[in-house]
mmCIF file of C-alpha atoms in Angstrom:
data_model
loop_
_atom_site.group_PDB
_atom_site.id
_atom_site.type_symbol
_atom_site.label_atom_id
_atom_site.label_comp_id
_atom_site.label_asym_id
_atom_site.label_seq_id
_atom_site.Cartn_x
_atom_site.Cartn_y
_atom_site.Cartn_z
ATOM 1 C CA UNK F 1 -73.182 -32.735 31.576
ATOM 2 C CA UNK F 2 -70.047 -31.431 33.475
ATOM 3 C CA UNK F 3 -68.088 -34.184 32.864
ATOM 4 C CA UNK F 4 -68.771 -33.705 28.825
ATOM 5 C CA UNK F 5 -67.415 -30.002 29.473
ATOM 6 C CA UNK F 6 -64.486 -31.377 31.124
ATOM 7 C CA UNK F 7 -63.632 -33.876 28.232
ATOM 8 C CA UNK F 8 -63.982 -31.040 25.820
ATOM 9 C CA UNK F 9 -61.713 -28.861 27.680
ATOM 10 C CA UNK F 10 -59.465 -31.749 27.602
ATOM 11 C CA UNK F 11 -59.548 -32.405 23.997
ATOM 12 C CA UNK F 12 -59.249 -28.803 22.908
ATOM 13 C CA UNK F 13 -56.006 -28.252 25.033
ATOM 14 C CA UNK F 14 -54.565 -31.685 23.954
ATOM 15 C CA UNK F 15 -54.760 -30.811 20.337
ATOM 16 C CA UNK F 16 -53.450 -26.937 20.923
ATOM 17 C CA UNK F 17 -50.363 -29.090 22.199
ATOM 18 C CA UNK F 18 -50.055 -31.436 19.412
ATOM 19 C CA UNK F 19 -50.519 -28.073 17.034
ATOM 20 C CA UNK F 20 -47.811 -26.034 18.879
ATOM 21 C CA UNK F 21 -45.620 -29.215 19.398
ATOM 22 C CA UNK F 22 -45.813 -29.813 15.216
ATOM 23 C CA UNK F 23 -45.067 -26.137 14.697
ATOM 24 C CA UNK F 24 -42.284 -26.108 16.881
ATOM 25 C CA UNK F 25 -40.511 -29.177 15.280
ATOM 26 C CA UNK F 26 -41.318 -27.466 11.917
ATOM 27 C CA UNK F 27 -39.523 -24.179 13.091
ATOM 28 C CA UNK F 28 -36.457 -25.801 14.536
ATOM 29 C CA UNK F 29 -35.889 -28.276 11.559
ATOM 30 C CA UNK F 30 -32.353 -28.138 9.660
ATOM 31 C CA UNK F 31 -32.382 -27.143 6.453
ATOM 32 C CA UNK F 32 -29.311 -28.221 3.987
ATOM 33 C CA UNK F 33 -28.148 -26.287 0.840
ATOM 34 C CA UNK F 34 -27.858 -29.025 -1.935
ATOM 35 C CA UNK F 35 -27.355 -26.671 -5.021
ATOM 36 C CA UNK F 36 -25.942 -22.759 -5.919
ATOM 37 C CA UNK F 37 -26.791 -21.649 -9.156
ATOM 38 C CA UNK F 38 -25.103 -18.108 -10.500
ATOM 39 C CA UNK F 39 -25.095 -15.978 -13.654
ATOM 40 C CA UNK F 40 -23.071 -12.852 -14.628
ATOM 41 C CA UNK F 41 -25.316 -10.173 -15.634
ATOM 42 C CA UNK F 42 -23.617 -7.679 -17.966
ATOM 43 C CA UNK F 43 -24.157 -4.120 -16.670
ATOM 44 C CA UNK F 44 -21.642 -2.072 -18.829
ATOM 45 C CA UNK F 45 -22.897 -2.110 -22.177
ATOM 46 C CA UNK F 46 -26.577 -1.251 -20.179
ATOM 47 C CA UNK F 47 -25.367 1.613 -18.407
ATOM 48 C CA UNK F 48 -23.597 3.358 -21.390
ATOM 49 C CA UNK F 49 -27.408 2.872 -23.247
ATOM 50 C CA UNK F 50 -29.163 4.264 -20.239
ATOM 51 C CA UNK F 51 -28.634 8.018 -21.428
ATOM 52 C CA UNK F 52 -30.319 9.099 -17.799
ATOM 53 C CA UNK F 53 -27.355 7.332 -15.814
ATOM 54 C CA UNK F 54 -24.994 8.839 -18.510
ATOM 55 C CA UNK F 55 -25.601 11.918 -18.062
ATOM 56 C CA UNK F 56 -26.107 11.745 -14.247
ATOM 57 C CA UNK F 57 -21.966 10.471 -14.227
ATOM 58 C CA UNK F 58 -21.002 12.693 -16.625
ATOM 59 C CA UNK F 59 -20.223 15.767 -15.110
ATOM 60 C CA UNK F 60 -18.307 13.948 -11.915
ATOM 61 C CA UNK F 61 -16.366 12.035 -14.604
ATOM 62 C CA UNK F 62 -15.362 15.524 -16.240
ATOM 63 C CA UNK F 63 -14.468 16.439 -12.707
ATOM 64 C CA UNK F 64 -12.344 13.851 -12.057
ATOM 65 C CA UNK F 65 -10.377 14.133 -15.483
ATOM 66 C CA UNK F 66 -9.867 17.488 -15.011
ATOM 67 C CA UNK F 67 -8.297 17.048 -11.526
ATOM 68 C CA UNK F 68 -5.936 14.013 -13.154
ATOM 69 C CA UNK F 69 -5.088 15.785 -16.473
ATOM 70 C CA UNK F 70 -3.895 19.006 -14.607
ATOM 71 C CA UNK F 71 0.005 19.359 -15.301
ATOM 72 C CA UNK F 72 1.884 19.649 -12.356
ATOM 73 C CA UNK F 73 5.302 19.404 -13.776
ATOM 74 C CA UNK F 74 7.559 18.976 -16.909
ATOM 75 C CA UNK F 75 9.914 15.937 -17.367
ATOM 76 C CA UNK F 76 12.968 16.888 -19.249
ATOM 77 C CA UNK F 77 13.807 13.318 -20.477
ATOM 78 C CA UNK F 78 11.879 9.921 -19.814
ATOM 79 C CA UNK F 79 12.756 8.884 -16.330
ATOM 80 C CA UNK F 80 12.355 5.295 -16.341
ATOM 81 C CA UNK F 81 12.840 2.419 -13.663
ATOM 82 C CA UNK F 82 15.668 0.510 -15.139
ATOM 83 C CA UNK F 83 19.268 0.060 -14.094
ATOM 84 C CA UNK F 84 21.348 -2.696 -11.903
ATOM 85 C CA UNK F 85 21.667 -1.578 -8.598
ATOM 86 C CA UNK F 86 19.614 1.521 -8.755
ATOM 87 C CA UNK F 87 17.342 3.190 -11.219
ATOM 88 C CA UNK F 88 16.372 6.902 -12.240
ATOM 89 C CA UNK F 89 12.393 6.133 -10.982
ATOM 90 C CA UNK F 90 13.829 4.585 -7.947
ATOM 91 C CA UNK F 91 16.321 7.774 -7.117
ATOM 92 C CA UNK F 92 13.267 9.878 -7.767
ATOM 93 C CA UNK F 93 10.726 7.832 -5.932
ATOM 94 C CA UNK F 94 12.898 7.506 -2.879
ATOM 95 C CA UNK F 95 14.286 10.895 -2.820
ATOM 96 C CA UNK F 96 10.491 12.456 -2.978
ATOM 97 C CA UNK F 97 9.413 10.455 -0.298
ATOM 98 C CA UNK F 98 12.241 11.576 1.935
ATOM 99 C CA UNK F 99 11.741 15.204 1.354
ATOM 100 C CA UNK F 100 8.293 15.259 1.476
ATOM 101 C CA UNK F 101 8.143 12.594 4.544
ATOM 102 C CA UNK F 102 10.843 13.726 6.694
ATOM 103 C CA UNK F 103 9.222 17.266 7.646
ATOM 104 C CA UNK F 104 6.211 15.609 8.871
ATOM 105 C CA UNK F 105 8.225 13.215 10.818
ATOM 106 C CA UNK F 106 10.766 15.610 12.561
ATOM 107 C CA UNK F 107 7.425 17.747 13.613
ATOM 108 C CA UNK F 108 5.216 15.004 15.009
ATOM 109 C CA UNK F 109 8.246 13.086 16.803
ATOM 110 C CA UNK F 110 11.255 15.271 16.790
ATOM 111 C CA UNK F 111 13.201 13.103 14.827
ATOM 112 C CA UNK F 112 14.517 13.008 11.402
ATOM 113 C CA UNK F 113 14.473 9.985 8.951
ATOM 114 C CA UNK F 114 17.958 8.497 8.066
ATOM 115 C CA UNK F 115 17.169 6.841 4.808
ATOM 116 C CA UNK F 116 14.491 5.469 2.629
ATOM 117 C CA UNK F 117 14.147 1.823 1.174
ATOM 118 C CA UNK F 118 11.189 0.906 -1.150
ATOM 119 C CA UNK F 119 10.672 -1.683 -3.652
ATOM 120 C CA UNK F 120 11.247 -1.860 -7.069
ATOM 121 C CA UNK F 121 8.108 -3.580 -7.820
ATOM 122 C CA UNK F 122 6.123 -1.255 -6.441
ATOM 123 C CA UNK F 123 6.889 1.271 -9.251
ATOM 124 C CA UNK F 124 4.317 0.300 -11.863
ATOM 125 C CA UNK F 125 5.409 2.686 -14.585
ATOM 126 C CA UNK F 126 7.934 5.353 -16.000
ATOM 127 C CA UNK F 127 7.083 8.816 -16.375
ATOM 128 C CA UNK F 128 7.662 9.915 -20.229
ATOM 129 C CA UNK F 129 9.495 13.033 -21.075
ATOM 130 C CA UNK F 130 6.742 15.757 -21.524
ATOM 131 C CA UNK F 131 3.687 16.700 -18.965
ATOM 132 C CA UNK F 132 3.168 14.979 -15.554
ATOM 133 C CA UNK F 133 0.155 14.790 -14.040
ATOM 134 C CA UNK F 134 -1.868 13.532 -11.297
ATOM 135 C CA UNK F 135 -2.640 10.658 -13.442
ATOM 136 C CA UNK F 136 1.164 9.806 -13.541
ATOM 137 C CA UNK F 137 1.156 9.656 -9.854
ATOM 138 C CA UNK F 138 -1.700 7.102 -9.828
ATOM 139 C CA UNK F 139 -0.063 5.176 -12.722
ATOM 140 C CA UNK F 140 3.376 4.899 -10.818
ATOM 141 C CA UNK F 141 1.812 3.959 -7.448
ATOM 142 C CA UNK F 142 -1.801 2.926 -8.124
ATOM 143 C CA UNK F 143 -1.910 0.869 -4.392
ATOM 144 C CA UNK F 144 -3.048 2.215 -1.419
ATOM 145 C CA UNK F 145 0.344 2.238 0.597
ATOM 146 C CA UNK F 146 1.513 4.751 3.152
ATOM 147 C CA UNK F 147 4.662 6.218 4.498
ATOM 148 C CA UNK F 148 5.973 4.361 7.484
ATOM 149 C CA UNK F 149 8.892 4.932 9.729
ATOM 150 C CA UNK F 150 10.620 2.077 11.280
ATOM 151 C CA UNK F 151 13.257 2.525 13.738
ATOM 152 C CA UNK F 152 16.055 -0.360 13.146
ATOM 153 C CA UNK F 153 18.679 -1.099 15.312
ATOM 154 C CA UNK F 154 22.393 -1.306 13.475
ATOM 155 C CA UNK F 155 22.144 -5.060 13.109
ATOM 156 C CA UNK F 156 18.604 -4.992 11.136
ATOM 157 C CA UNK F 157 20.210 -2.258 8.970
ATOM 158 C CA UNK F 158 23.109 -4.780 8.117
ATOM 159 C CA UNK F 159 20.253 -7.546 7.141
ATOM 160 C CA UNK F 160 18.804 -4.472 4.985
ATOM 161 C CA UNK F 161 21.943 -4.132 3.107
ATOM 162 C CA UNK F 162 22.383 -8.127 2.740
ATOM 163 C CA UNK F 163 18.786 -8.646 1.461
ATOM 164 C CA UNK F 164 19.801 -5.819 -0.882
ATOM 165 C CA UNK F 165 22.482 -7.200 -2.505
ATOM 166 C CA UNK F 166 20.865 -10.939 -2.503
ATOM 167 C CA UNK F 167 18.147 -9.601 -4.286
ATOM 168 C CA UNK F 168 20.205 -8.097 -6.955
ATOM 169 C CA UNK F 169 17.181 -5.541 -7.868
ATOM 170 C CA UNK F 170 17.276 -1.791 -7.941
ATOM 171 C CA UNK F 171 15.100 -1.325 -5.068
ATOM 172 C CA UNK F 172 14.798 2.582 -4.597
ATOM 173 C CA UNK F 173 16.991 4.218 -1.953
ATOM 174 C CA UNK F 174 17.873 7.791 -0.370
ATOM 175 C CA UNK F 175 20.317 8.558 2.177
ATOM 176 C CA UNK F 176 22.323 5.690 2.477
ATOM 177 C CA UNK F 177 25.168 4.638 -0.182
ATOM 178 C CA UNK F 178 27.424 1.687 0.339
ATOM 179 C CA UNK F 179 29.672 -0.725 -1.823
ATOM 180 C CA UNK F 180 29.264 -4.140 -2.888
ATOM 181 C CA UNK F 181 32.425 -5.877 -2.892
ATOM 182 C CA UNK F 182 33.251 -9.042 -4.925
ATOM 183 C CA UNK F 183 32.380 -11.426 -2.187
ATOM 184 C CA UNK F 184 28.788 -9.728 -1.993
ATOM 185 C CA UNK F 185 29.841 -8.303 1.454
ATOM 186 C CA UNK F 186 29.135 -4.534 2.034
ATOM 187 C CA UNK F 187 31.663 -1.890 2.908
ATOM 188 C CA UNK F 188 31.906 1.824 2.736
ATOM 189 C CA UNK F 189 28.207 2.048 4.186
ATOM 190 C CA UNK F 190 27.386 5.877 4.734
ATOM 191 C CA UNK F 191 24.169 7.186 6.359
ATOM 192 C CA UNK F 192 23.209 10.942 5.535
ATOM 193 C CA UNK F 193 27.077 11.234 4.718
ATOM 194 C CA UNK F 194 28.225 10.097 7.765
ATOM 195 C CA UNK F 195 29.819 6.237 8.457
ATOM 196 C CA UNK F 196 27.747 3.727 9.577
ATOM 197 C CA UNK F 197 27.513 2.613 13.408
ATOM 198 C CA UNK F 198 26.209 -0.855 14.439
ATOM 199 C CA UNK F 199 25.420 0.808 17.772
ATOM 200 C CA UNK F 200 23.018 3.631 16.409
ATOM 201 C CA UNK F 201 19.340 3.214 15.939
ATOM 202 C CA UNK F 202 18.556 4.619 12.525
ATOM 203 C CA UNK F 203 14.766 5.898 11.207
ATOM 204 C CA UNK F 204 14.313 4.067 7.549
ATOM 205 C CA UNK F 205 11.512 5.459 5.734
ATOM 206 C CA UNK F 206 9.380 2.666 3.596
ATOM 207 C CA UNK F 207 5.529 1.593 3.192
ATOM 208 C CA UNK F 208 3.278 -0.080 5.064
ATOM 209 C CA UNK F 209 3.341 -3.034 3.187
ATOM 210 C CA UNK F 210 7.153 -3.758 3.348
ATOM 211 C CA UNK F 211 6.978 -2.565 7.117
ATOM 212 C CA UNK F 212 4.607 -5.661 7.948
ATOM 213 C CA UNK F 213 7.599 -7.794 6.144
ATOM 214 C CA UNK F 214 6.333 -7.821 2.417
ATOM 215 C CA UNK F 215 8.474 -9.121 -0.145
ATOM 216 C CA UNK F 216 10.438 -10.812 2.233
ATOM 217 C CA UNK F 217 11.755 -7.843 3.916
ATOM 218 C CA UNK F 218 11.386 -9.575 7.586
ATOM 219 C CA UNK F 219 13.984 -6.979 8.986
ATOM 220 C CA UNK F 220 11.369 -4.149 9.346
ATOM 221 C CA UNK F 221 9.031 -6.710 11.535
ATOM 222 C CA UNK F 222 12.108 -6.638 13.952
ATOM 223 C CA UNK F 223 12.326 -2.837 14.278
ATOM 224 C CA UNK F 224 12.333 -1.208 17.947
ATOM 225 C CA UNK F 225 9.498 0.954 16.919
ATOM 226 C CA UNK F 226 7.135 1.716 14.049
ATOM 227 C CA UNK F 227 5.568 5.270 13.465
ATOM 228 C CA UNK F 228 2.808 5.259 11.033
ATOM 229 C CA UNK F 229 2.999 9.007 9.228
ATOM 230 C CA UNK F 230 -0.761 8.655 7.502
ATOM 231 C CA UNK F 231 0.689 9.724 3.781
ATOM 232 C CA UNK F 232 -0.067 8.014 0.637
ATOM 233 C CA UNK F 233 2.573 7.589 -1.071
ATOM 234 C CA UNK F 234 0.732 8.253 -4.190
ATOM 235 C CA UNK F 235 0.280 11.576 -2.423
ATOM 236 C CA UNK F 236 3.615 12.160 -1.877
ATOM 237 C CA UNK F 237 4.489 11.932 -5.519
ATOM 238 C CA UNK F 238 1.554 14.661 -6.391
ATOM 239 C CA UNK F 239 2.892 16.767 -3.838
ATOM 240 C CA UNK F 240 6.382 16.551 -4.710
ATOM 241 C CA UNK F 241 5.540 17.387 -8.563
ATOM 242 C CA UNK F 242 3.843 20.441 -7.847
ATOM 243 C CA UNK F 243 6.663 21.769 -5.536
ATOM 244 C CA UNK F 244 9.681 20.999 -7.928
ATOM 245 C CA UNK F 245 7.857 21.607 -11.399
ATOM 246 C CA UNK F 246 10.724 20.391 -12.834
ATOM 247 C CA UNK F 247 11.895 16.681 -13.153
ATOM 248 C CA UNK F 248 15.216 15.339 -14.552
ATOM 249 C CA UNK F 249 17.269 11.970 -13.758
ATOM 250 C CA UNK F 250 19.122 11.581 -10.942
ATOM 251 C CA UNK F 251 22.300 9.584 -11.728
ATOM 252 C CA UNK F 252 23.946 10.099 -8.265
ATOM 253 C CA UNK F 253 25.758 6.813 -7.172
ATOM 254 C CA UNK F 254 24.363 5.515 -4.244
ATOM 255 C CA UNK F 255 25.295 2.204 -4.814
ATOM 256 C CA UNK F 256 28.573 0.732 -6.190
ATOM 257 C CA UNK F 257 29.542 -2.330 -7.244
ATOM 258 C CA UNK F 258 33.006 -3.791 -7.710
ATOM 259 C CA UNK F 259 33.824 -5.067 -10.821
#
């Protein structure tokens, strides 16, 4: 009797061990994906046909539309982005960035922005004659770019100017003026009305995309120091529109090209 009980116990333990081993192997077996399928589920029409969803969204939509359509300023004439070396929209945009960004930079760092450089491609539309709204700012600057100030040595400013000449685009400029000679060199450089000095450090306002070397503006990545002002360019435009009330074409000559 004793031997039989012992055999039964041994058999029971052996069966449990085999079961545990089997499930352990199954649990750790590797599964391979052999096929992935997907399908497009249209939801636009379903949402529009769902009156409960429409009723829920409608108050928020009305509030947003009211905010975006509020008139902030009046444009006395159409302000476009066309031009060889500069454009009316570029002049307005860069001026807005300087005038709204410089007081913040001065307060935070006890320094001033010397000049502003943005990219022509970043301006997505024009300002038609008539009412200028917050929606206008979103259409001009649909991106989430923010204002950055980069401290550049004189050598990098020279690179910046040569880049401008080589690009042959009306990139927005404010605070700096110069002449492009027939041989594509730059002369008569003035920063805030003062002669350019290669030994001076200049604080240049731009956006975070360009500060990271976007549009091949690699000179910004060589900057001595970078200051993030956490001020979106779109919000700069909105605040500028509210402040000036009336917008007109700025045709001041910032870049002069020798014939």
